[in-house]
Amino acid sequence: MAKRHLAVVEAATEPRALPSRYLTPLDVAEILGVPVETVYQWRRKRTGPRGFRVGRHLRYDPVDVRAWVESLMEGAAA
């Protein structure tokens, strides 16, 4: 059981690789494990990761998503 716990700790400390392409709201929802409607609500409330439009399509830069998640983790640790 100690090995299993160690593997979980290692996985939690290493950041997961994000795709090199811009993310759709569905991608962000899948990565974060939330409903896609939550991603849209974050956008409306201006509380989620920074997004941008390409024509009528909403996209997210993976770097911005990672920075947003890290800011949440720093806030939770304080």
mmCIF file of the N, C-alpha and C atoms, coordinates in Angstrom:
data_MODEL
# 
_entry.id   MODEL 
# 
loop_
_atom_site.group_PDB 
_atom_site.id 
_atom_site.type_symbol 
_atom_site.label_atom_id 
_atom_site.label_alt_id 
_atom_site.label_comp_id 
_atom_site.label_asym_id 
_atom_site.label_entity_id 
_atom_site.label_seq_id 
_atom_site.pdbx_PDB_ins_code 
_atom_site.Cartn_x 
_atom_site.Cartn_y 
_atom_site.Cartn_z 
_atom_site.occupancy 
_atom_site.B_iso_or_equiv 
_atom_site.pdbx_formal_charge 
_atom_site.auth_seq_id 
_atom_site.auth_comp_id 
_atom_site.auth_asym_id 
_atom_site.auth_atom_id 
_atom_site.pdbx_PDB_model_num 
ATOM 1   N N  . MET A 1 1  ? 0.824   -1.200 0.000   1.00 0.00 ? 1  MET A N  1 
ATOM 2   C CA . MET A 1 1  ? 0.000   0.000  0.000   1.00 0.00 ? 1  MET A CA 1 
ATOM 3   C C  . MET A 1 1  ? 0.862   1.255  0.000   1.00 0.00 ? 1  MET A C  1 
ATOM 4   N N  . ALA A 1 2  ? 2.043   1.197  0.594   1.00 0.00 ? 2  ALA A N  1 
ATOM 5   C CA . ALA A 1 2  ? 2.920   2.365  0.608   1.00 0.00 ? 2  ALA A CA 1 
ATOM 6   C C  . ALA A 1 2  ? 3.352   2.735  -0.807  1.00 0.00 ? 2  ALA A C  1 
ATOM 7   N N  . LYS A 1 3  ? 3.586   1.753  -1.662  1.00 0.00 ? 3  LYS A N  1 
ATOM 8   C CA . LYS A 1 3  ? 3.956   2.043  -3.046  1.00 0.00 ? 3  LYS A CA 1 
ATOM 9   C C  . LYS A 1 3  ? 2.845   2.793  -3.760  1.00 0.00 ? 3  LYS A C  1 
ATOM 10  N N  . ARG A 1 4  ? 1.640   2.381  -3.538  1.00 0.00 ? 4  ARG A N  1 
ATOM 11  C CA . ARG A 1 4  ? 0.508   3.025  -4.190  1.00 0.00 ? 4  ARG A CA 1 
ATOM 12  C C  . ARG A 1 4  ? 0.414   4.490  -3.759  1.00 0.00 ? 4  ARG A C  1 
ATOM 13  N N  . HIS A 1 5  ? 0.576   4.764  -2.491  1.00 0.00 ? 5  HIS A N  1 
ATOM 14  C CA . HIS A 1 5  ? 0.523   6.135  -1.988  1.00 0.00 ? 5  HIS A CA 1 
ATOM 15  C C  . HIS A 1 5  ? 1.645   6.970  -2.597  1.00 0.00 ? 5  HIS A C  1 
ATOM 16  N N  . LEU A 1 6  ? 2.823   6.395  -2.701  1.00 0.00 ? 6  LEU A N  1 
ATOM 17  C CA . LEU A 1 6  ? 3.970   7.096  -3.272  1.00 0.00 ? 6  LEU A CA 1 
ATOM 18  C C  . LEU A 1 6  ? 3.698   7.467  -4.729  1.00 0.00 ? 6  LEU A C  1 
ATOM 19  N N  . ALA A 1 7  ? 3.095   6.572  -5.483  1.00 0.00 ? 7  ALA A N  1 
ATOM 20  C CA . ALA A 1 7  ? 2.790   6.845  -6.886  1.00 0.00 ? 7  ALA A CA 1 
ATOM 21  C C  . ALA A 1 7  ? 1.792   7.985  -7.017  1.00 0.00 ? 7  ALA A C  1 
ATOM 22  N N  . VAL A 1 8  ? 0.828   8.047  -6.127  1.00 0.00 ? 8  VAL A N  1 
ATOM 23  C CA . VAL A 1 8  ? -0.165  9.116  -6.161  1.00 0.00 ? 8  VAL A CA 1 
ATOM 24  C C  . VAL A 1 8  ? 0.490   10.454 -5.854  1.00 0.00 ? 8  VAL A C  1 
ATOM 25  N N  . VAL A 1 9  ? 1.387   10.483 -4.893  1.00 0.00 ? 9  VAL A N  1 
ATOM 26  C CA . VAL A 1 9  ? 2.079   11.722 -4.544  1.00 0.00 ? 9  VAL A CA 1 
ATOM 27  C C  . VAL A 1 9  ? 2.931   12.201 -5.705  1.00 0.00 ? 9  VAL A C  1 
ATOM 28  N N  . GLU A 1 10 ? 3.657   11.293 -6.359  1.00 0.00 ? 10 GLU A N  1 
ATOM 29  C CA . GLU A 1 10 ? 4.484   11.670 -7.508  1.00 0.00 ? 10 GLU A CA 1 
ATOM 30  C C  . GLU A 1 10 ? 3.630   12.221 -8.636  1.00 0.00 ? 10 GLU A C  1 
ATOM 31  N N  . ALA A 1 11 ? 2.500   11.615 -8.894  1.00 0.00 ? 11 ALA A N  1 
ATOM 32  C CA . ALA A 1 11 ? 1.625   12.081 -9.966  1.00 0.00 ? 11 ALA A CA 1 
ATOM 33  C C  . ALA A 1 11 ? 1.077   13.459 -9.648  1.00 0.00 ? 11 ALA A C  1 
ATOM 34  N N  . ALA A 1 12 ? 0.824   13.735 -8.390  1.00 0.00 ? 12 ALA A N  1 
ATOM 35  C CA . ALA A 1 12 ? 0.248   15.018 -8.010  1.00 0.00 ? 12 ALA A CA 1 
ATOM 36  C C  . ALA A 1 12 ? 1.270   16.151 -8.100  1.00 0.00 ? 12 ALA A C  1 
ATOM 37  N N  . THR A 1 13 ? 2.556   15.845 -7.925  1.00 0.00 ? 13 THR A N  1 
ATOM 38  C CA . THR A 1 13 ? 3.557   16.903 -7.944  1.00 0.00 ? 13 THR A CA 1 
ATOM 39  C C  . THR A 1 13 ? 4.042   17.234 -9.348  1.00 0.00 ? 13 THR A C  1 
ATOM 40  N N  . GLU A 1 14 ? 3.914   16.316 -10.291 1.00 0.00 ? 14 GLU A N  1 
ATOM 41  C CA . GLU A 1 14 ? 4.330   16.569 -11.660 1.00 0.00 ? 14 GLU A CA 1 
ATOM 42  C C  . GLU A 1 14 ? 3.171   17.154 -12.455 1.00 0.00 ? 14 GLU A C  1 
ATOM 43  N N  . PRO A 1 15 ? 3.377   18.304 -13.115 1.00 0.00 ? 15 PRO A N  1 
ATOM 44  C CA . PRO A 1 15 ? 2.293   18.865 -13.910 1.00 0.00 ? 15 PRO A CA 1 
ATOM 45  C C  . PRO A 1 15 ? 2.011   17.994 -15.131 1.00 0.00 ? 15 PRO A C  1 
ATOM 46  N N  . ARG A 1 16 ? 0.758   17.859 -15.447 1.00 0.00 ? 16 ARG A N  1 
ATOM 47  C CA . ARG A 1 16 ? 0.377   17.084 -16.626 1.00 0.00 ? 16 ARG A CA 1 
ATOM 48  C C  . ARG A 1 16 ? 0.664   17.899 -17.878 1.00 0.00 ? 16 ARG A C  1 
ATOM 49  N N  . ALA A 1 17 ? 1.012   17.202 -18.914 1.00 0.00 ? 17 ALA A N  1 
ATOM 50  C CA . ALA A 1 17 ? 1.265   17.873 -20.195 1.00 0.00 ? 17 ALA A CA 1 
ATOM 51  C C  . ALA A 1 17 ? -0.064  18.296 -20.809 1.00 0.00 ? 17 ALA A C  1 
ATOM 52  N N  . LEU A 1 18 ? -0.119  19.524 -21.261 1.00 0.00 ? 18 LEU A N  1 
ATOM 53  C CA . LEU A 1 18 ? -1.297  20.024 -21.944 1.00 0.00 ? 18 LEU A CA 1 
ATOM 54  C C  . LEU A 1 18 ? -1.053  19.975 -23.445 1.00 0.00 ? 18 LEU A C  1 
ATOM 55  N N  . PRO A 1 19 ? -2.116  19.909 -24.231 1.00 0.00 ? 19 PRO A N  1 
ATOM 56  C CA . PRO A 1 19 ? -1.934  19.898 -25.685 1.00 0.00 ? 19 PRO A CA 1 
ATOM 57  C C  . PRO A 1 19 ? -1.230  21.169 -26.162 1.00 0.00 ? 19 PRO A C  1 
ATOM 58  N N  . SER A 1 20 ? -0.553  21.079 -27.290 1.00 0.00 ? 20 SER A N  1 
ATOM 59  C CA . SER A 1 20 ? 0.159   22.239 -27.829 1.00 0.00 ? 20 SER A CA 1 
ATOM 60  C C  . SER A 1 20 ? -0.761  23.124 -28.671 1.00 0.00 ? 20 SER A C  1 
ATOM 61  N N  . ARG A 1 21 ? -1.988  22.692 -28.884 1.00 0.00 ? 21 ARG A N  1 
ATOM 62  C CA . ARG A 1 21 ? -2.943  23.489 -29.659 1.00 0.00 ? 21 ARG A CA 1 
ATOM 63  C C  . ARG A 1 21 ? -3.837  24.289 -28.710 1.00 0.00 ? 21 ARG A C  1 
ATOM 64  N N  . TYR A 1 22 ? -4.560  25.261 -29.255 1.00 0.00 ? 22 TYR A N  1 
ATOM 65  C CA . TYR A 1 22 ? -5.514  26.003 -28.445 1.00 0.00 ? 22 TYR A CA 1 
ATOM 66  C C  . TYR A 1 22 ? -6.670  25.082 -28.066 1.00 0.00 ? 22 TYR A C  1 
ATOM 67  N N  . LEU A 1 23 ? -7.213  25.293 -26.871 1.00 0.00 ? 23 LEU A N  1 
ATOM 68  C CA . LEU A 1 23 ? -8.242  24.412 -26.322 1.00 0.00 ? 23 LEU A CA 1 
ATOM 69  C C  . LEU A 1 23 ? -9.632  24.975 -26.549 1.00 0.00 ? 23 LEU A C  1 
ATOM 70  N N  . THR A 1 24 ? -10.586 24.090 -26.765 1.00 0.00 ? 24 THR A N  1 
ATOM 71  C CA . THR A 1 24 ? -11.996 24.466 -26.837 1.00 0.00 ? 24 THR A CA 1 
ATOM 72  C C  . THR A 1 24 ? -12.564 24.439 -25.417 1.00 0.00 ? 24 THR A C  1 
ATOM 73  N N  . PRO A 1 25 ? -13.743 25.016 -25.210 1.00 0.00 ? 25 PRO A N  1 
ATOM 74  C CA . PRO A 1 25 ? -14.370 24.907 -23.887 1.00 0.00 ? 25 PRO A CA 1 
ATOM 75  C C  . PRO A 1 25 ? -14.571 23.450 -23.458 1.00 0.00 ? 25 PRO A C  1 
ATOM 76  N N  . LEU A 1 26 ? -14.875 22.582 -24.402 1.00 0.00 ? 26 LEU A N  1 
ATOM 77  C CA . LEU A 1 26 ? -15.045 21.164 -24.084 1.00 0.00 ? 26 LEU A CA 1 
ATOM 78  C C  . LEU A 1 26 ? -13.715 20.552 -23.626 1.00 0.00 ? 26 LEU A C  1 
ATOM 79  N N  . ASP A 1 27 ? -12.621 20.925 -24.275 1.00 0.00 ? 27 ASP A N  1 
ATOM 80  C CA . ASP A 1 27 ? -11.297 20.451 -23.846 1.00 0.00 ? 27 ASP A CA 1 
ATOM 81  C C  . ASP A 1 27 ? -11.009 20.882 -22.414 1.00 0.00 ? 27 ASP A C  1 
ATOM 82  N N  . VAL A 1 28 ? -11.263 22.155 -22.112 1.00 0.00 ? 28 VAL A N  1 
ATOM 83  C CA . VAL A 1 28 ? -11.003 22.682 -20.768 1.00 0.00 ? 28 VAL A CA 1 
ATOM 84  C C  . VAL A 1 28 ? -11.856 21.939 -19.742 1.00 0.00 ? 28 VAL A C  1 
ATOM 85  N N  . ALA A 1 29 ? -13.118 21.705 -20.079 1.00 0.00 ? 29 ALA A N  1 
ATOM 86  C CA . ALA A 1 29 ? -14.012 20.987 -19.170 1.00 0.00 ? 29 ALA A CA 1 
ATOM 87  C C  . ALA A 1 29 ? -13.507 19.569 -18.912 1.00 0.00 ? 29 ALA A C  1 
ATOM 88  N N  . GLU A 1 30 ? -13.049 18.891 -19.949 1.00 0.00 ? 30 GLU A N  1 
ATOM 89  C CA . GLU A 1 30 ? -12.551 17.522 -19.790 1.00 0.00 ? 30 GLU A CA 1 
ATOM 90  C C  . GLU A 1 30 ? -11.264 17.496 -18.972 1.00 0.00 ? 30 GLU A C  1 
ATOM 91  N N  . ILE A 1 31 ? -10.374 18.433 -19.228 1.00 0.00 ? 31 ILE A N  1 
ATOM 92  C CA . ILE A 1 31 ? -9.110  18.485 -18.495 1.00 0.00 ? 31 ILE A CA 1 
ATOM 93  C C  . ILE A 1 31 ? -9.350  18.729 -17.005 1.00 0.00 ? 31 ILE A C  1 
ATOM 94  N N  . LEU A 1 32 ? -10.281 19.633 -16.701 1.00 0.00 ? 32 LEU A N  1 
ATOM 95  C CA . LEU A 1 32 ? -10.525 20.001 -15.305 1.00 0.00 ? 32 LEU A CA 1 
ATOM 96  C C  . LEU A 1 32 ? -11.581 19.131 -14.629 1.00 0.00 ? 32 LEU A C  1 
ATOM 97  N N  . GLY A 1 33 ? -12.270 18.310 -15.411 1.00 0.00 ? 33 GLY A N  1 
ATOM 98  C CA . GLY A 1 33 ? -13.272 17.407 -14.838 1.00 0.00 ? 33 GLY A CA 1 
ATOM 99  C C  . GLY A 1 33 ? -14.525 18.117 -14.368 1.00 0.00 ? 33 GLY A C  1 
ATOM 100 N N  . VAL A 1 34 ? -14.934 19.147 -15.108 1.00 0.00 ? 34 VAL A N  1 
ATOM 101 C CA . VAL A 1 34 ? -16.159 19.887 -14.787 1.00 0.00 ? 34 VAL A CA 1 
ATOM 102 C C  . VAL A 1 34 ? -17.072 19.879 -16.003 1.00 0.00 ? 34 VAL A C  1 
ATOM 103 N N  . PRO A 1 35 ? -18.357 20.141 -15.803 1.00 0.00 ? 35 PRO A N  1 
ATOM 104 C CA . PRO A 1 35 ? -19.251 20.247 -16.961 1.00 0.00 ? 35 PRO A CA 1 
ATOM 105 C C  . PRO A 1 35 ? -18.867 21.437 -17.843 1.00 0.00 ? 35 PRO A C  1 
ATOM 106 N N  . VAL A 1 36 ? -19.092 21.318 -19.138 1.00 0.00 ? 36 VAL A N  1 
ATOM 107 C CA . VAL A 1 36 ? -18.748 22.397 -20.060 1.00 0.00 ? 36 VAL A CA 1 
ATOM 108 C C  . VAL A 1 36 ? -19.520 23.671 -19.724 1.00 0.00 ? 36 VAL A C  1 
ATOM 109 N N  . GLU A 1 37 ? -20.723 23.540 -19.182 1.00 0.00 ? 37 GLU A N  1 
ATOM 110 C CA . GLU A 1 37 ? -21.499 24.729 -18.793 1.00 0.00 ? 37 GLU A CA 1 
ATOM 111 C C  . GLU A 1 37 ? -20.778 25.513 -17.698 1.00 0.00 ? 37 GLU A C  1 
ATOM 112 N N  . THR A 1 38 ? -20.049 24.821 -16.840 1.00 0.00 ? 38 THR A N  1 
ATOM 113 C CA . THR A 1 38 ? -19.272 25.502 -15.806 1.00 0.00 ? 38 THR A CA 1 
ATOM 114 C C  . THR A 1 38 ? -18.204 26.384 -16.435 1.00 0.00 ? 38 THR A C  1 
ATOM 115 N N  . VAL A 1 39 ? -17.558 25.906 -17.480 1.00 0.00 ? 39 VAL A N  1 
ATOM 116 C CA . VAL A 1 39 ? -16.542 26.703 -18.181 1.00 0.00 ? 39 VAL A CA 1 
ATOM 117 C C  . VAL A 1 39 ? -17.183 27.966 -18.749 1.00 0.00 ? 39 VAL A C  1 
ATOM 118 N N  . TYR A 1 40 ? -18.371 27.839 -19.338 1.00 0.00 ? 40 TYR A N  1 
ATOM 119 C CA . TYR A 1 40 ? -19.072 29.013 -19.878 1.00 0.00 ? 40 TYR A CA 1 
ATOM 120 C C  . TYR A 1 40 ? -19.490 29.973 -18.758 1.00 0.00 ? 40 TYR A C  1 
ATOM 121 N N  . GLN A 1 41 ? -19.906 29.433 -17.616 1.00 0.00 ? 41 GLN A N  1 
ATOM 122 C CA . GLN A 1 41 ? -20.271 30.296 -16.485 1.00 0.00 ? 41 GLN A CA 1 
ATOM 123 C C  . GLN A 1 41 ? -19.051 31.057 -15.977 1.00 0.00 ? 41 GLN A C  1 
ATOM 124 N N  . TRP A 1 42 ? -17.910 30.379 -15.898 1.00 0.00 ? 42 TRP A N  1 
ATOM 125 C CA . TRP A 1 42 ? -16.691 31.069 -15.487 1.00 0.00 ? 42 TRP A CA 1 
ATOM 126 C C  . TRP A 1 42 ? -16.393 32.215 -16.439 1.00 0.00 ? 42 TRP A C  1 
ATOM 127 N N  . ARG A 1 43 ? -16.610 31.994 -17.717 1.00 0.00 ? 43 ARG A N  1 
ATOM 128 C CA . ARG A 1 43 ? -16.348 33.046 -18.715 1.00 0.00 ? 43 ARG A CA 1 
ATOM 129 C C  . ARG A 1 43 ? -17.281 34.233 -18.487 1.00 0.00 ? 43 ARG A C  1 
ATOM 130 N N  . ARG A 1 44 ? -18.567 33.939 -18.285 1.00 0.00 ? 44 ARG A N  1 
ATOM 131 C CA . ARG A 1 44 ? -19.537 35.016 -18.053 1.00 0.00 ? 44 ARG A CA 1 
ATOM 132 C C  . ARG A 1 44 ? -19.228 35.801 -16.788 1.00 0.00 ? 44 ARG A C  1 
ATOM 133 N N  . LYS A 1 45 ? -18.791 35.117 -15.744 1.00 0.00 ? 45 LYS A N  1 
ATOM 134 C CA . LYS A 1 45 ? -18.491 35.756 -14.464 1.00 0.00 ? 45 LYS A CA 1 
ATOM 135 C C  . LYS A 1 45 ? -17.069 36.312 -14.411 1.00 0.00 ? 45 LYS A C  1 
ATOM 136 N N  . ARG A 1 46 ? -16.284 36.030 -15.449 1.00 0.00 ? 46 ARG A N  1 
ATOM 137 C CA . ARG A 1 46 ? -14.877 36.457 -15.520 1.00 0.00 ? 46 ARG A CA 1 
ATOM 138 C C  . ARG A 1 46 ? -14.059 35.911 -14.350 1.00 0.00 ? 46 ARG A C  1 
ATOM 139 N N  . THR A 1 47 ? -14.314 34.654 -14.012 1.00 0.00 ? 47 THR A N  1 
ATOM 140 C CA . THR A 1 47 ? -13.580 34.018 -12.924 1.00 0.00 ? 47 THR A CA 1 
ATOM 141 C C  . THR A 1 47 ? -12.711 32.866 -13.400 1.00 0.00 ? 47 THR A C  1 
ATOM 142 N N  . GLY A 1 48 ? -12.857 32.441 -14.631 1.00 0.00 ? 48 GLY A N  1 
ATOM 143 C CA . GLY A 1 48 ? -12.125 31.293 -15.150 1.00 0.00 ? 48 GLY A CA 1 
ATOM 144 C C  . GLY A 1 48 ? -10.871 31.688 -15.894 1.00 0.00 ? 48 GLY A C  1 
ATOM 145 N N  . PRO A 1 49 ? -10.289 30.730 -16.595 1.00 0.00 ? 49 PRO A N  1 
ATOM 146 C CA . PRO A 1 49 ? -9.080  31.025 -17.369 1.00 0.00 ? 49 PRO A CA 1 
ATOM 147 C C  . PRO A 1 49 ? -9.383  32.003 -18.503 1.00 0.00 ? 49 PRO A C  1 
ATOM 148 N N  . ARG A 1 50 ? -8.385  32.767 -18.879 1.00 0.00 ? 50 ARG A N  1 
ATOM 149 C CA . ARG A 1 50 ? -8.552  33.760 -19.934 1.00 0.00 ? 50 ARG A CA 1 
ATOM 150 C C  . ARG A 1 50 ? -8.768  33.048 -21.275 1.00 0.00 ? 50 ARG A C  1 
ATOM 151 N N  . GLY A 1 51 ? -9.815  33.448 -21.961 1.00 0.00 ? 51 GLY A N  1 
ATOM 152 C CA . GLY A 1 51 ? -10.125 32.875 -23.265 1.00 0.00 ? 51 GLY A CA 1 
ATOM 153 C C  . GLY A 1 51 ? -10.153 33.963 -24.324 1.00 0.00 ? 51 GLY A C  1 
ATOM 154 N N  . PHE A 1 52 ? -10.259 33.555 -25.560 1.00 0.00 ? 52 PHE A N  1 
ATOM 155 C CA . PHE A 1 52 ? -10.334 34.515 -26.660 1.00 0.00 ? 52 PHE A CA 1 
ATOM 156 C C  . PHE A 1 52 ? -11.180 33.919 -27.777 1.00 0.00 ? 52 PHE A C  1 
ATOM 157 N N  . ARG A 1 53 ? -11.628 34.780 -28.655 1.00 0.00 ? 53 ARG A N  1 
ATOM 158 C CA . ARG A 1 53 ? -12.469 34.341 -29.763 1.00 0.00 ? 53 ARG A CA 1 
ATOM 159 C C  . ARG A 1 53 ? -11.667 34.288 -31.058 1.00 0.00 ? 53 ARG A C  1 
ATOM 160 N N  . VAL A 1 54 ? -11.942 33.263 -31.825 1.00 0.00 ? 54 VAL A N  1 
ATOM 161 C CA . VAL A 1 54 ? -11.457 33.153 -33.193 1.00 0.00 ? 54 VAL A CA 1 
ATOM 162 C C  . VAL A 1 54 ? -12.740 33.107 -34.027 1.00 0.00 ? 54 VAL A C  1 
ATOM 163 N N  . GLY A 1 55 ? -13.110 34.282 -34.537 1.00 0.00 ? 55 GLY A N  1 
ATOM 164 C CA . GLY A 1 55 ? -14.425 34.373 -35.171 1.00 0.00 ? 55 GLY A CA 1 
ATOM 165 C C  . GLY A 1 55 ? -15.483 34.192 -34.104 1.00 0.00 ? 55 GLY A C  1 
ATOM 166 N N  . ARG A 1 56 ? -16.308 33.203 -34.264 1.00 0.00 ? 56 ARG A N  1 
ATOM 167 C CA . ARG A 1 56 ? -17.345 32.944 -33.252 1.00 0.00 ? 56 ARG A CA 1 
ATOM 168 C C  . ARG A 1 56 ? -16.966 31.820 -32.294 1.00 0.00 ? 56 ARG A C  1 
ATOM 169 N N  . HIS A 1 57 ? -15.772 31.292 -32.455 1.00 0.00 ? 57 HIS A N  1 
ATOM 170 C CA . HIS A 1 57 ? -15.335 30.150 -31.651 1.00 0.00 ? 57 HIS A CA 1 
ATOM 171 C C  . HIS A 1 57 ? -14.478 30.604 -30.472 1.00 0.00 ? 57 HIS A C  1 
ATOM 172 N N  . LEU A 1 58 ? -14.801 30.065 -29.304 1.00 0.00 ? 58 LEU A N  1 
ATOM 173 C CA . LEU A 1 58 ? -14.063 30.379 -28.080 1.00 0.00 ? 58 LEU A CA 1 
ATOM 174 C C  . LEU A 1 58 ? -12.887 29.412 -27.948 1.00 0.00 ? 58 LEU A C  1 
ATOM 175 N N  . ARG A 1 59 ? -11.723 29.955 -27.634 1.00 0.00 ? 59 ARG A N  1 
ATOM 176 C CA . ARG A 1 59 ? -10.525 29.141 -27.455 1.00 0.00 ? 59 ARG A CA 1 
ATOM 177 C C  . ARG A 1 59 ? -9.761  29.589 -26.217 1.00 0.00 ? 59 ARG A C  1 
ATOM 178 N N  . TYR A 1 60 ? -8.970  28.669 -25.688 1.00 0.00 ? 60 TYR A N  1 
ATOM 179 C CA . TYR A 1 60 ? -8.145  28.927 -24.511 1.00 0.00 ? 60 TYR A CA 1 
ATOM 180 C C  . TYR A 1 60 ? -6.719  28.515 -24.819 1.00 0.00 ? 60 TYR A C  1 
ATOM 181 N N  . ASP A 1 61 ? -5.770  29.338 -24.396 1.00 0.00 ? 61 ASP A N  1 
ATOM 182 C CA . ASP A 1 61 ? -4.353  29.001 -24.525 1.00 0.00 ? 61 ASP A CA 1 
ATOM 183 C C  . ASP A 1 61 ? -4.014  28.060 -23.365 1.00 0.00 ? 61 ASP A C  1 
ATOM 184 N N  . PRO A 1 62 ? -3.407  26.909 -23.646 1.00 0.00 ? 62 PRO A N  1 
ATOM 185 C CA . PRO A 1 62 ? -3.067  25.977 -22.556 1.00 0.00 ? 62 PRO A CA 1 
ATOM 186 C C  . PRO A 1 62 ? -2.200  26.613 -21.472 1.00 0.00 ? 62 PRO A C  1 
ATOM 187 N N  . VAL A 1 63 ? -1.341  27.543 -21.845 1.00 0.00 ? 63 VAL A N  1 
ATOM 188 C CA . VAL A 1 63 ? -0.491  28.231 -20.859 1.00 0.00 ? 63 VAL A CA 1 
ATOM 189 C C  . VAL A 1 63 ? -1.354  29.047 -19.895 1.00 0.00 ? 63 VAL A C  1 
ATOM 190 N N  . ASP A 1 64 ? -2.382  29.719 -20.418 1.00 0.00 ? 64 ASP A N  1 
ATOM 191 C CA . ASP A 1 64 ? -3.284  30.499 -19.574 1.00 0.00 ? 64 ASP A CA 1 
ATOM 192 C C  . ASP A 1 64 ? -4.101  29.604 -18.644 1.00 0.00 ? 64 ASP A C  1 
ATOM 193 N N  . VAL A 1 65 ? -4.516  28.448 -19.156 1.00 0.00 ? 65 VAL A N  1 
ATOM 194 C CA . VAL A 1 65 ? -5.282  27.505 -18.324 1.00 0.00 ? 65 VAL A CA 1 
ATOM 195 C C  . VAL A 1 65 ? -4.400  27.011 -17.177 1.00 0.00 ? 65 VAL A C  1 
ATOM 196 N N  . ARG A 1 66 ? -3.158  26.645 -17.492 1.00 0.00 ? 66 ARG A N  1 
ATOM 197 C CA . ARG A 1 66 ? -2.237  26.178 -16.448 1.00 0.00 ? 66 ARG A CA 1 
ATOM 198 C C  . ARG A 1 66 ? -1.983  27.277 -15.418 1.00 0.00 ? 66 ARG A C  1 
ATOM 199 N N  . ALA A 1 67 ? -1.772  28.514 -15.878 1.00 0.00 ? 67 ALA A N  1 
ATOM 200 C CA . ALA A 1 67 ? -1.516  29.635 -14.951 1.00 0.00 ? 67 ALA A CA 1 
ATOM 201 C C  . ALA A 1 67 ? -2.724  29.865 -14.051 1.00 0.00 ? 67 ALA A C  1 
ATOM 202 N N  . TRP A 1 68 ? -3.924  29.756 -14.598 1.00 0.00 ? 68 TRP A N  1 
ATOM 203 C CA . TRP A 1 68 ? -5.136  29.945 -13.825 1.00 0.00 ? 68 TRP A CA 1 
ATOM 204 C C  . TRP A 1 68 ? -5.258  28.862 -12.741 1.00 0.00 ? 68 TRP A C  1 
ATOM 205 N N  . VAL A 1 69 ? -5.010  27.626 -13.114 1.00 0.00 ? 69 VAL A N  1 
ATOM 206 C CA . VAL A 1 69 ? -5.084  26.522 -12.146 1.00 0.00 ? 69 VAL A CA 1 
ATOM 207 C C  . VAL A 1 69 ? -4.022  26.725 -11.054 1.00 0.00 ? 69 VAL A C  1 
ATOM 208 N N  . GLU A 1 70 ? -2.823  27.111 -11.447 1.00 0.00 ? 70 GLU A N  1 
ATOM 209 C CA . GLU A 1 70 ? -1.764  27.329 -10.452 1.00 0.00 ? 70 GLU A CA 1 
ATOM 210 C C  . GLU A 1 70 ? -2.122  28.473 -9.505  1.00 0.00 ? 70 GLU A C  1 
ATOM 211 N N  . SER A 1 71 ? -2.783  29.520 -10.012 1.00 0.00 ? 71 SER A N  1 
ATOM 212 C CA . SER A 1 71 ? -3.198  30.613 -9.135  1.00 0.00 ? 71 SER A CA 1 
ATOM 213 C C  . SER A 1 71 ? -4.250  30.136 -8.119  1.00 0.00 ? 71 SER A C  1 
ATOM 214 N N  . LEU A 1 72 ? -5.114  29.219 -8.558  1.00 0.00 ? 72 LEU A N  1 
ATOM 215 C CA . LEU A 1 72 ? -6.089  28.654 -7.620  1.00 0.00 ? 72 LEU A CA 1 
ATOM 216 C C  . LEU A 1 72 ? -5.398  27.815 -6.553  1.00 0.00 ? 72 LEU A C  1 
ATOM 217 N N  . MET A 1 73 ? -4.384  27.062 -6.965  1.00 0.00 ? 73 MET A N  1 
ATOM 218 C CA . MET A 1 73 ? -3.666  26.220 -6.016  1.00 0.00 ? 73 MET A CA 1 
ATOM 219 C C  . MET A 1 73 ? -2.892  27.067 -5.016  1.00 0.00 ? 73 MET A C  1 
ATOM 220 N N  . GLU A 1 74 ? -2.306  28.177 -5.465  1.00 0.00 ? 74 GLU A N  1 
ATOM 221 C CA . GLU A 1 74 ? -1.597  29.067 -4.558  1.00 0.00 ? 74 GLU A CA 1 
ATOM 222 C C  . GLU A 1 74 ? -2.559  29.704 -3.561  1.00 0.00 ? 74 GLU A C  1 
ATOM 223 N N  . GLY A 1 75 ? -3.745  30.074 -4.025  1.00 0.00 ? 75 GLY A N  1 
ATOM 224 C CA . GLY A 1 75 ? -4.750  30.654 -3.147  1.00 0.00 ? 75 GLY A CA 1 
ATOM 225 C C  . GLY A 1 75 ? -5.243  29.662 -2.112  1.00 0.00 ? 75 GLY A C  1 
ATOM 226 N N  . ALA A 1 76 ? -5.342  28.398 -2.505  1.00 0.00 ? 76 ALA A N  1 
ATOM 227 C CA . ALA A 1 76 ? -5.800  27.369 -1.577  1.00 0.00 ? 76 ALA A CA 1 
ATOM 228 C C  . ALA A 1 76 ? -4.735  27.041 -0.539  1.00 0.00 ? 76 ALA A C  1 
ATOM 229 N N  . ALA A 1 77 ? -3.467  27.190 -0.920  1.00 0.00 ? 77 ALA A N  1 
ATOM 230 C CA . ALA A 1 77 ? -2.375  26.878 0.004   1.00 0.00 ? 77 ALA A CA 1 
ATOM 231 C C  . ALA A 1 77 ? -2.165  27.979 1.036   1.00 0.00 ? 77 ALA A C  1 
ATOM 232 N N  . ALA A 1 78 ? -2.614  29.172 0.732   1.00 0.00 ? 78 ALA A N  1 
ATOM 233 C CA . ALA A 1 78 ? -2.395  30.317 1.644   1.00 0.00 ? 78 ALA A CA 1 
ATOM 234 C C  . ALA A 1 78 ? -3.306  30.281 2.837   1.00 0.00 ? 78 ALA A C  1 
# 
